[in-house]
Coordinates of C-alpha atoms in Angstrom, one line a residue:
Chain A
M27 CA -9.3 83.6 -53.6
N28 CA -8.0 86.9 -51.7
A29 CA -4.2 86.3 -51.5
L30 CA -3.6 89.1 -48.8
L31 CA -6.1 87.0 -46.7
L32 CA -4.6 83.7 -47.2
K33 CA -1.2 85.5 -46.5
F34 CA -2.7 86.4 -43.2
L35 CA -4.2 82.8 -42.4
L36 CA -0.8 80.8 -43.1
I37 CA 0.8 83.6 -40.7
I38 CA -1.5 82.9 -37.9
A39 CA -1.3 79.5 -38.7
V40 CA 2.2 79.5 -37.9
L41 CA 2.3 81.7 -34.8
Q42 CA -0.3 79.5 -33.1
L43 CA 2.1 76.5 -33.9
S44 CA 5.3 78.6 -32.7
S45 CA 3.6 79.8 -29.5
C46 CA 2.7 76.3 -28.8
A47 CA 6.1 75.6 -28.5
Q48 CA 6.7 78.5 -26.7
M49 CA 3.8 77.9 -23.8
G50 CA 5.4 74.3 -23.0
V51 CA 2.7 72.2 -25.3
K52 CA 4.6 69.3 -25.8
P53 CA 4.5 67.1 -29.0
W54 CA 1.2 65.2 -28.2
V55 CA 2.1 62.1 -30.4
K56 CA 5.4 60.4 -28.8
P57 CA 8.2 59.2 -31.3
Y58 CA 7.0 55.5 -29.9
E59 CA 3.5 55.9 -31.1
R60 CA 4.6 56.2 -34.5
Q61 CA 4.2 52.7 -35.2
K62 CA 0.9 53.1 -37.5
L63 CA 2.3 56.1 -39.4
S64 CA 5.3 54.6 -40.3
D65 CA 3.7 51.5 -41.9
P66 CA 4.6 51.8 -45.6
I67 CA 1.0 51.6 -46.4
M68 CA 0.6 55.1 -45.0
N69 CA 3.7 56.7 -47.5
K70 CA 1.6 58.3 -50.5
N71 CA 4.5 58.7 -52.2
R72 CA 5.3 55.0 -52.0
H73 CA 5.5 54.7 -55.7
V74 CA 7.0 58.0 -57.0
I75 CA 7.3 56.8 -60.5
A76 CA 3.7 55.8 -60.7
N77 CA 3.0 59.3 -59.2
K78 CA 4.7 61.3 -61.7
H79 CA 3.2 59.5 -64.4
A80 CA -0.3 60.2 -62.8
A81 CA 0.3 63.8 -62.4
H82 CA 1.8 64.2 -66.1
V83 CA -1.1 62.3 -67.5
F84 CA -3.5 65.0 -65.9
E85 CA -1.2 68.2 -66.6
A86 CA -1.1 67.3 -70.2
R87 CA -5.0 67.6 -70.2
E88 CA -6.1 69.9 -67.3
S89 CA -5.5 73.5 -66.7
A90 CA -4.5 73.1 -63.2
R91 CA -1.2 73.5 -62.4
G92 CA 1.0 73.7 -58.9
V93 CA 0.9 71.3 -55.5
E94 CA 0.9 68.2 -57.7
G95 CA 2.8 66.5 -54.8
V96 CA 5.6 65.4 -57.2
G97 CA 8.1 67.2 -59.1
G98 CA 6.2 68.8 -61.9
G99 CA 8.4 69.2 -64.9
G100 CA 8.1 71.0 -68.3
C101 CA 6.7 68.7 -70.7
G102 CA 5.7 70.9 -73.8
C103 CA 2.3 69.6 -73.9
N104 CA 0.7 72.6 -74.9
Chain B
M22 CA -8.9 96.5 -54.5
V23 CA -5.9 96.2 -52.3
V24 CA -2.8 97.8 -53.2
I25 CA 0.3 95.0 -52.6
K26 CA 3.8 96.3 -52.3
R27 CA 6.3 94.5 -54.4
V28 CA 9.1 92.8 -52.6
P29 CA 12.0 94.7 -54.4
S30 CA 13.5 91.8 -56.9
K31 CA 16.7 91.8 -55.4
M32 CA 15.5 90.8 -51.9
K33 CA 13.5 87.9 -52.8
P34 CA 16.7 85.6 -53.5
L35 CA 18.8 86.9 -50.7
S36 CA 16.3 86.5 -48.2
F37 CA 15.4 83.2 -49.4
F38 CA 18.9 81.8 -49.1
M39 CA 19.5 83.2 -45.4
I40 CA 16.4 81.6 -44.2
I41 CA 17.5 78.2 -45.7
I42 CA 20.8 79.2 -44.1
L43 CA 19.4 79.7 -41.0
M44 CA 16.9 76.6 -41.2
A45 CA 19.9 74.2 -42.1
H46 CA 21.6 75.3 -38.3
S47 CA 19.0 74.0 -36.3
L48 CA 20.2 73.5 -32.9
N49 CA 18.0 69.8 -32.8
L50 CA 20.3 66.8 -32.5
H51 CA 18.2 64.2 -33.6
A52 CA 18.1 63.6 -37.2
A53 CA 15.7 62.2 -39.9
V54 CA 16.7 59.8 -42.3
L55 CA 17.1 59.8 -46.2
E56 CA 14.6 57.6 -47.8
A57 CA 16.1 53.8 -49.0
D58 CA 17.7 53.1 -51.9
K59 CA 15.4 51.6 -54.9
A60 CA 15.2 51.2 -58.7
D61 CA 12.0 51.4 -60.4
V62 CA 11.3 50.4 -64.0
L63 CA 7.9 51.4 -65.4
Y64 CA 5.8 50.8 -68.5
H65 CA 3.0 53.5 -69.1
S66 CA 0.5 53.5 -71.5
Y67 CA -2.1 56.1 -72.1
E68 CA -5.1 55.4 -74.4
G69 CA -8.0 57.5 -75.4
G70 CA -9.5 59.9 -77.6
G71 CA -7.7 58.8 -80.4
M72 CA -4.3 59.3 -78.6
K73 CA -2.2 56.4 -77.9
I74 CA 0.9 57.2 -75.6
D75 CA 3.6 54.7 -74.1
G76 CA 6.8 54.0 -73.3
P77 CA 9.1 53.1 -70.4
A78 CA 10.3 55.0 -67.4
F79 CA 13.3 54.4 -65.0
L80 CA 14.1 56.0 -61.3
L81 CA 17.0 55.4 -59.1
R82 CA 18.0 56.4 -55.8
K83 CA 21.3 55.9 -54.1
K84 CA 22.5 57.0 -51.1
V85 CA 26.2 58.0 -51.0
N86 CA 26.4 58.4 -47.2
E87 CA 24.2 59.2 -44.6
S88 CA 23.8 62.9 -45.3
I89 CA 23.2 62.6 -49.2
A90 CA 21.3 60.7 -52.0
L91 CA 21.1 60.8 -55.8
S92 CA 18.8 60.1 -57.9
A93 CA 18.0 60.1 -61.8
F94 CA 14.7 59.5 -63.7
Y95 CA 14.5 59.1 -67.4
Y96 CA 11.1 58.8 -69.2
V97 CA 9.9 58.6 -72.7
D98 CA 6.6 59.0 -74.2
T99 CA 5.9 57.7 -77.9
I100 CA 2.7 59.3 -79.2
S101 CA 1.0 58.4 -82.1
S102 CA -2.1 60.6 -82.3
A103 CA -5.5 60.9 -84.2
S104 CA -6.9 63.0 -81.9
V105 CA -9.9 65.2 -82.3
D106 CA -7.4 68.4 -82.2
V107 CA -5.5 66.7 -84.9
L108 CA -8.0 65.3 -87.1
S109 CA -9.6 68.9 -87.2
N110 CA -6.1 70.5 -88.5
A111 CA -4.1 67.9 -89.9
S112 CA -3.3 64.4 -90.4
P113 CA -2.1 61.8 -87.6
Y114 CA 1.5 61.8 -86.6
T115 CA 3.9 59.7 -84.4
E116 CA 6.2 61.9 -82.0
E117 CA 8.5 60.8 -79.3
R118 CA 9.2 62.9 -76.3
Q119 CA 12.4 61.8 -73.9
E120 CA 12.8 63.7 -70.4
G121 CA 15.3 63.3 -67.8
S122 CA 16.2 64.5 -64.7
L123 CA 18.9 64.4 -61.9
G124 CA 18.3 65.1 -58.1
L125 CA 20.8 65.8 -54.9
E126 CA 19.3 65.6 -51.6
Y127 CA 21.3 66.6 -48.6
L128 CA 20.2 65.8 -44.8
H129 CA 21.1 68.1 -42.2
D130 CA 19.8 67.4 -38.9
K131 CA 16.0 67.5 -39.5
T132 CA 16.1 69.2 -42.8
V133 CA 16.3 67.9 -46.3
L134 CA 17.7 70.3 -49.0
S135 CA 17.1 69.0 -52.5
F136 CA 18.2 70.0 -56.0
A137 CA 17.0 69.1 -59.2
I138 CA 17.5 69.5 -63.0
G139 CA 15.8 68.3 -65.7
Q140 CA 15.0 68.4 -69.4
S141 CA 12.3 67.3 -71.7
D142 CA 13.1 67.1 -75.5
E143 CA 10.8 66.8 -78.6
D144 CA 11.0 67.3 -82.1
D145 CA 9.7 70.9 -81.6
F146 CA 9.8 71.5 -78.1
L147 CA 12.6 71.7 -75.4
A148 CA 12.0 72.4 -71.8
K149 CA 14.6 72.6 -69.1
S150 CA 14.0 73.1 -65.4
L151 CA 15.7 73.8 -62.4
S152 CA 14.3 73.3 -58.9
F153 CA 15.0 73.7 -55.1
N154 CA 13.3 72.2 -52.0
L155 CA 13.7 72.5 -48.7
S156 CA 11.8 70.0 -46.2
H157 CA 12.0 70.7 -42.4
D158 CA 10.7 68.5 -39.5
T159 CA 10.0 70.1 -36.1
F160 CA 7.9 70.1 -33.0
G161 CA 8.7 66.5 -32.2
D162 CA 8.7 65.4 -35.6
L163 CA 5.3 66.5 -36.0
T164 CA 5.2 69.2 -38.4
N165 CA 7.0 69.3 -41.6
V166 CA 7.4 72.5 -43.3
N167 CA 8.5 72.8 -47.0
L168 CA 9.5 75.6 -48.9
G169 CA 10.6 75.1 -53.1
I170 CA 11.3 77.2 -55.9
S171 CA 11.4 75.9 -59.5
Y172 CA 12.2 77.8 -63.0
G173 CA 11.5 76.5 -66.5
D174 CA 12.8 77.9 -69.9
N175 CA 10.9 76.8 -72.8
D176 CA 11.8 76.5 -76.7
V177 CA 8.8 76.2 -78.9
M178 CA 9.3 75.2 -82.4
R179 CA 7.4 74.0 -85.3
N180 CA 7.8 71.3 -87.3
G181 CA 8.1 72.1 -91.4
D182 CA 9.2 75.7 -90.2
E183 CA 12.8 76.1 -89.3
N184 CA 12.9 79.5 -88.5
F185 CA 10.0 79.4 -85.8
L186 CA 11.4 79.6 -82.4
E187 CA 9.7 81.4 -79.4
K188 CA 10.5 81.0 -76.1
S189 CA 8.5 81.0 -72.7
K190 CA 9.6 80.8 -68.7
Q191 CA 8.1 79.3 -65.8
Y192 CA 8.6 80.6 -62.3
R193 CA 7.0 78.5 -59.3
V194 CA 6.8 79.0 -55.7
R195 CA 5.6 76.8 -53.3
T196 CA 5.3 76.2 -49.5
G197 CA 3.3 73.9 -47.1
L198 CA 3.0 72.3 -43.9
N199 CA 2.1 68.9 -42.8
Q200 CA 1.0 68.2 -39.1
I201 CA 0.4 64.7 -37.6
L202 CA -2.9 64.9 -35.4
T203 CA -3.0 61.7 -33.7
P204 CA -1.2 58.3 -34.4
T205 CA -3.5 57.7 -37.0
L206 CA -4.2 61.0 -38.7
T207 CA -2.5 63.4 -40.3
A208 CA -3.4 66.5 -42.3
G209 CA -1.5 69.0 -44.9
I210 CA -1.8 72.2 -46.5
N211 CA 0.1 73.3 -49.5
I212 CA 0.0 76.2 -52.0
E213 CA 2.1 77.3 -55.2
G214 CA 2.2 80.2 -57.1
V215 CA 3.0 79.8 -60.9
V216 CA 3.9 82.3 -63.7
D217 CA 4.2 82.0 -67.1
E218 CA 5.9 84.4 -69.2
G219 CA 6.6 84.4 -72.9
Y220 CA 4.8 82.3 -76.1
L221 CA 2.1 80.5 -74.1
N222 CA 0.1 79.0 -77.3
N223 CA 0.4 75.9 -79.7
P224 CA 2.0 76.9 -83.1
Y225 CA 0.0 74.5 -84.8
R226 CA -3.3 75.1 -83.2
T227 CA -6.1 77.3 -84.7
V228 CA -9.7 78.7 -83.3
R229 CA -12.6 78.9 -85.6
Y230 CA -15.0 81.8 -86.6
L231 CA -18.3 82.1 -88.5
D232 CA -17.9 82.6 -92.1
P233 CA -20.9 82.6 -94.1
T234 CA -18.6 83.7 -97.3
S235 CA -16.6 80.4 -97.0
D236 CA -17.5 77.0 -98.3
A237 CA -17.3 75.0 -95.2
G238 CA -19.1 78.1 -93.4
F239 CA -16.4 78.7 -90.9
G240 CA -12.7 80.1 -90.9
S241 CA -9.2 79.2 -88.9
Q242 CA -7.3 81.7 -87.5
T243 CA -4.0 80.8 -85.3
E244 CA -4.8 81.1 -81.8
V245 CA -3.9 84.1 -79.8
Y246 CA -2.8 84.0 -76.0
P247 CA -1.7 86.7 -73.4
N248 CA 1.9 86.5 -72.9
T249 CA 1.5 86.0 -69.3
R250 CA -0.6 83.4 -66.8
N251 CA -0.1 83.8 -63.3
S252 CA -1.9 80.9 -61.2
F253 CA -2.3 79.8 -57.6
A254 CA -3.1 76.7 -56.2
V255 CA -4.2 75.0 -52.8
K256 CA -4.4 71.9 -51.6
L257 CA -5.7 70.3 -48.6
S258 CA -4.8 66.8 -47.9
T259 CA -5.1 63.9 -45.3
S260 CA -4.2 60.6 -44.5
Y261 CA -5.9 58.2 -42.1
Y262 CA -4.9 54.8 -40.6
L263 CA -8.2 52.8 -40.1
P264 CA -8.7 50.6 -37.3
Y265 CA -7.7 47.6 -38.9
R266 CA -4.7 47.7 -41.3
A267 CA -5.5 49.7 -44.3
A268 CA -5.1 53.4 -45.2
L269 CA -7.2 56.4 -46.7
F270 CA -6.0 59.2 -48.2
G271 CA -8.1 62.3 -49.3
H272 CA -7.3 65.5 -50.8
Y273 CA -9.0 68.8 -52.2
R274 CA -7.3 71.3 -54.8
Y275 CA -8.4 74.4 -55.7
F276 CA -6.7 76.3 -58.6
T277 CA -7.5 79.9 -60.2
D278 CA -5.6 82.0 -62.5
S279 CA -5.2 85.3 -64.3
W280 CA -7.0 83.6 -67.4
D281 CA -10.2 83.3 -65.1
I282 CA -10.2 79.6 -65.2
E283 CA -11.2 78.1 -61.6
A284 CA -10.8 74.3 -61.1
H285 CA -11.7 72.1 -58.1
E286 CA -10.1 68.6 -57.8
M287 CA -10.9 65.8 -55.2
E288 CA -9.4 62.6 -55.0
V289 CA -9.7 59.6 -52.6
T290 CA -7.4 56.6 -52.2
Y291 CA -8.0 53.6 -50.5
R292 CA -5.3 51.0 -49.8
H293 CA -5.8 47.6 -48.3
P294 CA -3.2 44.8 -47.9
F295 CA -4.1 41.1 -48.2
G296 CA -1.9 38.9 -46.3
E297 CA 1.8 39.2 -46.1
N298 CA 2.3 40.0 -50.1
F299 CA -0.4 41.9 -51.9
L300 CA -1.9 45.4 -51.3
L301 CA -4.7 46.7 -53.1
E302 CA -5.5 50.4 -54.3
L303 CA -8.4 52.0 -55.0
K304 CA -8.6 55.4 -56.4
Y305 CA -11.5 58.2 -57.4
R306 CA -10.9 61.4 -58.4
T307 CA -13.0 64.1 -59.9
Y308 CA -11.9 67.3 -61.5
Q309 CA -13.8 70.4 -62.7
Q310 CA -12.6 73.5 -64.4
T311 CA -14.5 76.5 -65.7
Q312 CA -13.3 78.0 -68.8
A313 CA -10.5 80.8 -69.9
N314 CA -12.2 84.2 -70.5
F315 CA -10.7 84.1 -74.0
Y316 CA -12.1 80.6 -75.1
S317 CA -14.7 80.0 -77.5
D318 CA -15.6 76.7 -79.5
L319 CA -16.6 79.1 -82.2
F320 CA -16.2 83.0 -82.7
S321 CA -18.8 85.2 -84.4
H322 CA -16.4 86.7 -86.7
K323 CA -12.6 86.7 -87.6
D324 CA -10.1 88.7 -85.0
A325 CA -13.3 88.9 -82.8
Q326 CA -11.2 89.7 -79.7
N327 CA -7.6 90.4 -78.8
F328 CA -6.8 86.6 -77.1
L329 CA -8.6 83.7 -78.6
A330 CA -8.6 79.9 -78.0
R331 CA -10.3 76.8 -78.7
D332 CA -8.0 74.8 -76.9
K333 CA -10.1 72.0 -75.2
E334 CA -7.7 72.1 -72.1
L335 CA -9.1 75.7 -71.7
S336 CA -12.8 74.8 -72.1
D337 CA -15.5 74.4 -69.4
F338 CA -15.3 70.6 -68.6
D339 CA -14.9 67.7 -66.0
D340 CA -13.2 64.3 -65.9
V341 CA -14.0 61.4 -63.5
T342 CA -11.0 59.0 -63.1
I343 CA -11.5 55.6 -61.2
G344 CA -8.5 53.5 -60.6
L345 CA -7.3 50.0 -59.6
G346 CA -4.0 49.1 -58.4
L347 CA -2.4 45.9 -57.5
T348 CA 1.0 45.4 -55.5
Y349 CA 2.9 42.2 -54.8
K350 CA 5.7 41.5 -52.6
I351 CA 8.2 39.1 -54.5
P352 CA 9.0 36.8 -51.9
K353 CA 13.0 37.1 -51.4
Q354 CA 13.8 33.6 -52.5
F355 CA 12.6 34.1 -56.0
F356 CA 14.9 37.4 -56.4
F357 CA 18.6 38.0 -56.8
N358 CA 20.5 38.3 -53.6
G359 CA 17.1 38.1 -51.6
M360 CA 16.7 41.9 -52.3
I361 CA 13.2 43.1 -51.3
S362 CA 11.1 43.7 -54.5
E363 CA 7.5 44.4 -55.6
A364 CA 5.6 44.7 -58.7
T365 CA 2.7 46.8 -59.2
L366 CA -0.3 47.1 -61.7
Q367 CA -2.2 50.0 -62.0
W368 CA -5.4 50.8 -64.1
D369 CA -6.9 54.4 -64.4
H370 CA -10.0 54.9 -66.2
I371 CA -11.0 58.5 -67.2
T372 CA -13.8 60.0 -68.5
F373 CA -13.8 63.3 -70.0
D374 CA -16.8 65.2 -70.5
Y375 CA -16.6 68.8 -72.2
H376 CA -19.4 71.4 -72.0
N377 CA -18.5 73.6 -74.4
F378 CA -16.0 72.2 -76.9
R379 CA -17.5 70.6 -80.1
D380 CA -16.5 67.8 -82.0
R381 CA -15.9 69.3 -85.3
T382 CA -15.3 65.9 -87.2
L383 CA -18.8 65.2 -87.0
D384 CA -21.1 65.7 -89.3
A385 CA -23.5 68.9 -88.1
P386 CA -24.5 72.6 -88.6
I387 CA -21.7 74.5 -87.5
G388 CA -21.9 75.2 -84.0
E389 CA -24.3 72.4 -83.1
E390 CA -21.9 69.7 -83.0
P391 CA -22.5 67.3 -80.4
L392 CA -20.3 68.4 -77.3
Y393 CA -17.0 66.2 -77.5
G394 CA -16.4 63.6 -74.8
F395 CA -14.1 60.5 -74.5
N396 CA -13.0 57.8 -72.3
A397 CA -9.3 56.9 -71.8
D398 CA -7.6 54.0 -70.3
V399 CA -4.1 54.1 -68.1
I400 CA -2.0 51.5 -67.5
R401 CA 1.0 51.3 -65.3
A402 CA 3.2 48.2 -64.9
F403 CA 6.2 48.5 -63.1
M404 CA 8.9 46.7 -60.6
S405 CA 10.4 48.2 -57.8
V406 CA 13.7 46.9 -56.1
Y407 CA 14.9 48.2 -53.0
F408 CA 18.7 47.8 -52.2
Chain C
M29 CA -13.8 93.0 -73.4
F30 CA -11.0 91.0 -71.9
T31 CA -9.1 93.6 -69.6
R32 CA -7.8 92.6 -66.2
L33 CA -4.6 90.5 -68.3
N34 CA -2.0 93.0 -66.7
H35 CA 1.2 92.2 -68.2
T36 CA 3.3 93.5 -65.4
S37 CA 1.1 92.3 -62.5
K38 CA 2.3 89.3 -60.4
Y39 CA -0.8 89.7 -58.5
Y40 CA -0.9 86.4 -56.8
V41 CA 2.7 85.5 -57.1
T42 CA 4.1 88.4 -54.9
P43 CA 2.3 88.5 -51.9
L44 CA 2.7 84.6 -51.7
I45 CA 6.8 85.0 -52.0
Q46 CA 6.1 87.8 -49.1
G47 CA 4.0 85.2 -47.2
V48 CA 6.7 82.4 -48.1
L49 CA 9.5 84.6 -46.1
L50 CA 7.4 85.8 -43.5
V51 CA 6.6 82.1 -42.7
S52 CA 10.2 80.9 -43.2
I53 CA 11.1 83.8 -40.6
V54 CA 8.7 83.0 -38.2
F55 CA 9.7 79.0 -38.3
T56 CA 13.6 79.7 -37.8
L57 CA 12.8 81.8 -34.5
M58 CA 10.7 78.7 -33.5
I59 CA 13.6 76.3 -34.2
F60 CA 15.6 78.7 -32.3
T61 CA 13.6 78.7 -29.2
S62 CA 11.9 75.4 -29.3
N63 CA 12.1 73.1 -26.3
K64 CA 15.3 71.1 -25.6
S65 CA 14.9 67.4 -25.6
S66 CA 13.7 66.4 -22.3
A67 CA 15.0 62.9 -22.0
A68 CA 18.4 64.7 -21.8
G69 CA 17.1 66.2 -18.9
L70 CA 17.6 62.8 -17.0
V71 CA 21.2 63.1 -17.0
N72 CA 22.8 62.9 -13.5
T73 CA 19.6 61.6 -12.0
T74 CA 18.8 58.6 -10.4
A75 CA 17.4 56.5 -13.0
P76 CA 13.7 55.8 -12.7
D77 CA 13.1 52.2 -10.9
F78 CA 11.1 49.5 -13.2
T79 CA 10.3 46.2 -13.2
L80 CA 9.3 44.1 -16.7
K81 CA 8.7 40.9 -18.1
S82 CA 11.6 39.7 -20.7
L83 CA 11.2 37.7 -23.7
S84 CA 12.3 34.6 -21.7
G85 CA 10.0 35.0 -19.0
E86 CA 11.7 36.5 -15.9
N87 CA 11.0 39.6 -14.2
L88 CA 14.1 42.3 -14.5
N89 CA 14.3 45.0 -12.1
L90 CA 16.6 48.1 -12.5
N91 CA 17.5 48.6 -8.6
E92 CA 18.7 45.1 -8.5
Q93 CA 21.2 45.8 -11.6
R94 CA 23.0 48.2 -9.0
G95 CA 27.0 47.4 -9.2
N96 CA 26.4 46.9 -13.0
I97 CA 26.3 49.5 -15.6
T98 CA 22.9 49.0 -17.6
V99 CA 22.4 50.2 -20.9
I100 CA 19.0 50.5 -21.5
N101 CA 17.6 50.9 -25.4
F102 CA 14.3 51.6 -26.3
W103 CA 13.4 50.1 -29.9
A104 CA 10.9 49.5 -32.3
S105 CA 10.8 46.9 -35.1
W106 CA 9.3 49.6 -37.6
C107 CA 12.3 51.9 -36.8
G108 CA 15.1 51.7 -39.5
P109 CA 18.0 53.2 -37.4
C110 CA 16.8 50.7 -34.6
R111 CA 16.8 47.5 -36.4
K112 CA 20.6 49.0 -37.5
E113 CA 21.7 49.5 -33.9
M114 CA 20.9 45.7 -32.9
P115 CA 24.1 43.9 -33.7
I116 CA 26.1 47.1 -32.2
L117 CA 24.3 46.2 -29.1
Q118 CA 24.9 42.6 -29.3
N119 CA 28.6 43.4 -29.9
F120 CA 28.5 45.3 -26.8
H121 CA 27.0 42.5 -24.9
D122 CA 29.5 39.9 -26.1
K123 CA 32.4 42.4 -25.4
Y124 CA 31.5 43.8 -22.2
T125 CA 29.1 41.5 -20.1
D126 CA 32.0 40.1 -18.0
L127 CA 33.4 43.6 -17.0
G128 CA 29.8 44.3 -15.7
V129 CA 27.7 46.0 -18.2
Q130 CA 24.2 45.0 -18.8
V131 CA 22.5 45.7 -22.2
W132 CA 18.5 45.4 -21.9
G133 CA 16.3 46.2 -25.4
I134 CA 12.8 47.6 -24.3
N135 CA 10.6 47.1 -27.0
V136 CA 7.9 49.9 -27.2
E137 CA 5.3 48.4 -29.7
Q138 CA 1.9 48.6 -28.5
E139 CA 1.1 45.9 -30.8
N140 CA 4.5 44.0 -30.7
Q141 CA 4.0 40.9 -32.8
A142 CA 6.3 42.3 -35.7
G143 CA 9.0 43.1 -32.7
R144 CA 8.7 39.4 -31.4
D145 CA 9.3 38.3 -35.2
F146 CA 12.1 40.5 -35.6
I147 CA 14.0 39.2 -32.4
S148 CA 13.4 35.7 -33.6
K149 CA 15.1 36.4 -36.8
V150 CA 17.9 38.5 -35.3
K151 CA 18.4 36.7 -32.2
V152 CA 20.0 38.7 -29.7
D153 CA 21.6 37.4 -26.2
F154 CA 20.6 40.3 -24.2
P155 CA 17.1 40.4 -22.4
I156 CA 14.6 42.0 -24.4
L157 CA 12.0 43.8 -22.3
F158 CA 8.3 44.8 -23.6
D159 CA 6.8 48.1 -22.7
E160 CA 3.4 47.6 -24.2
K161 CA 1.6 50.3 -22.3
N162 CA 4.7 52.7 -22.9
T163 CA 4.4 53.8 -19.0
L164 CA 8.3 52.8 -19.3
S165 CA 8.6 55.2 -22.3
A166 CA 7.0 58.1 -20.4
L167 CA 8.7 57.7 -17.4
Y168 CA 12.2 58.1 -19.2
Q169 CA 10.8 60.7 -21.3
V170 CA 11.8 58.9 -24.7
D171 CA 11.3 61.7 -27.3
A172 CA 13.5 60.1 -30.3
M173 CA 13.5 56.5 -31.8
P174 CA 15.9 54.9 -30.7
T175 CA 16.9 56.2 -27.3
T176 CA 19.7 54.7 -25.4
V177 CA 20.3 55.3 -21.9
I178 CA 23.3 54.2 -19.9
V179 CA 23.1 54.0 -15.9
D180 CA 26.3 53.7 -13.7
R181 CA 27.0 51.2 -11.0
S182 CA 25.0 53.4 -8.2
G183 CA 21.9 53.9 -10.5
Q184 CA 22.9 57.5 -11.9
V185 CA 21.9 58.3 -15.5
R186 CA 25.0 59.2 -16.9
Y187 CA 24.2 59.2 -20.9
V188 CA 21.6 59.6 -23.2
F189 CA 21.6 59.3 -26.7
R190 CA 19.0 60.4 -28.9
G191 CA 18.6 58.5 -32.2
Y192 CA 21.3 56.3 -34.1
K193 CA 23.7 57.2 -36.8
D194 CA 26.7 55.5 -38.2
G195 CA 29.4 56.1 -35.6
Y196 CA 27.5 56.2 -32.7
E197 CA 28.9 52.7 -31.4
K198 CA 32.1 54.8 -30.6
K199 CA 30.5 57.1 -28.4
Y200 CA 28.8 54.2 -26.6
A201 CA 32.2 52.5 -26.4
K202 CA 33.7 55.4 -24.9
A203 CA 30.8 56.2 -22.5
I204 CA 31.0 52.5 -21.2
K205 CA 35.0 52.2 -21.1
K206 CA 34.7 55.4 -18.9
L207 CA 32.0 54.1 -16.8
I208 CA 34.1 50.7 -16.3
R209 CA 36.9 52.4 -15.0
E210 CA 35.0 54.3 -12.3

């Protein structure tokens, strides 16, 4: 994947969002409409301790690392 | 090939901290909230491929005041192994690994700064790590931006060889954006770059090469890895609240590195509450990767390449996981002080399928042994208490 | 054969760091120039009139409260700070009712069974109104949870508090006392 291309995509995404705020695009989901999103079942990191273990199980056996979503830590699983 | 100008190394940490200070002084008045206090006690177990690893883990979170929270994590792996790597080279062994970390979170307006310091300790490996993360809510709290860096310092030793000590370092940089799209849908993109430097291989592992002159028909030599590894990963994720009370999560992760490994991961999770007290979770995950460019199950002769590896973790393989989890909210009357607590049991079944790593322990002509594959069962049983 | 393993190359990470810095700068600019809250824009204007049915069954109308000070609190049972604030509002009701202060709790949940369950457990003495369709929340430009709007005796919005943190009760008390003395 071309790192430069990705950088451009990121900048464009951010500029879109910032120009949204400038052009008066208001947040379209109001704070009082957040009932479903704030339901505990919608919290992916509800069981942090379990997610850390699951990430560790895979990190020790697969080459991929990065963006695990839970604090990755050195473990010496080489 | 694009020429990329390097940012002067002195600039990087300075700019980073300047930006953090700027972001921390946001003009917005409405605050986000730190997570609730909780304590977790977990028992974990992994069994598969001749390895059994189990042990406890503990996690504690406590708010000091409305702005500061502290956390502590402790984890133990007790490893007894007779895995295919071990049986090929040595005898079964038992080992223990301990890991601990401390964290601090600081909330200011809509920004959370978090720091963590950690250490992982075993007989022949000492890993220290430091990480910093910044998370900021903006645009009516619909958008969350995060930035983070980590640093790791490792000491690699070798059992039975007192004089052996090698070092390696790891640097990570990450950023991401999470967006609420509708009252029931969110999406996110996260990217992370990792750089490893130093002694990156395993001091016990060897590679094999064809050697018609030897009795066994093959010879062994210690693996040789490059002393740098640069990688890049991107994750696209989403969460969705179904028309009835249930949640669906999905993510796709792409990984690539300077050893030519390319990996794709995809995971889908479904959460369904039953009645007042039960929550069921179903998970499906697939992972596939291509091999490192210096990997081979069997080299043609000794010193065939500058870099040599026969680590199955660097081979061409895929794995599939199906997972099941059940959480039970313990009714207040059965728990001390009426505190909110829940008990969870999770089971993951993983199938590993190697496409170019062979099981040397099996009897067959060299290089024609069956391709290796195994199943593993992971169990997590834990209790969470909110106070 | 295996070239491309450039030991000095940070091929992926340097542009990534540059990208991260650029993203940070743009976001920082965004923060400093983003829209100010619109609920605060109601201060010193006439409070929009409304009529809603309360938990006890009676209809309550804002304009009929002229002569009294009205504390309008927008809350939801799923919002932690809102739940924390409830006892505070009950205290204000107890302390200031005789001095002409009305506290109204407006539940903003679209599906409000959880809200009703919460109130039946917590039991407050002040009226709880239900804004299921969120017409009132939109009218008052609620952009934070909870939001507390204090309306003076002549029907003017004088204070808007967005969110709730420990210590806000002192701000509420100060505001109410000032309006009582007017």
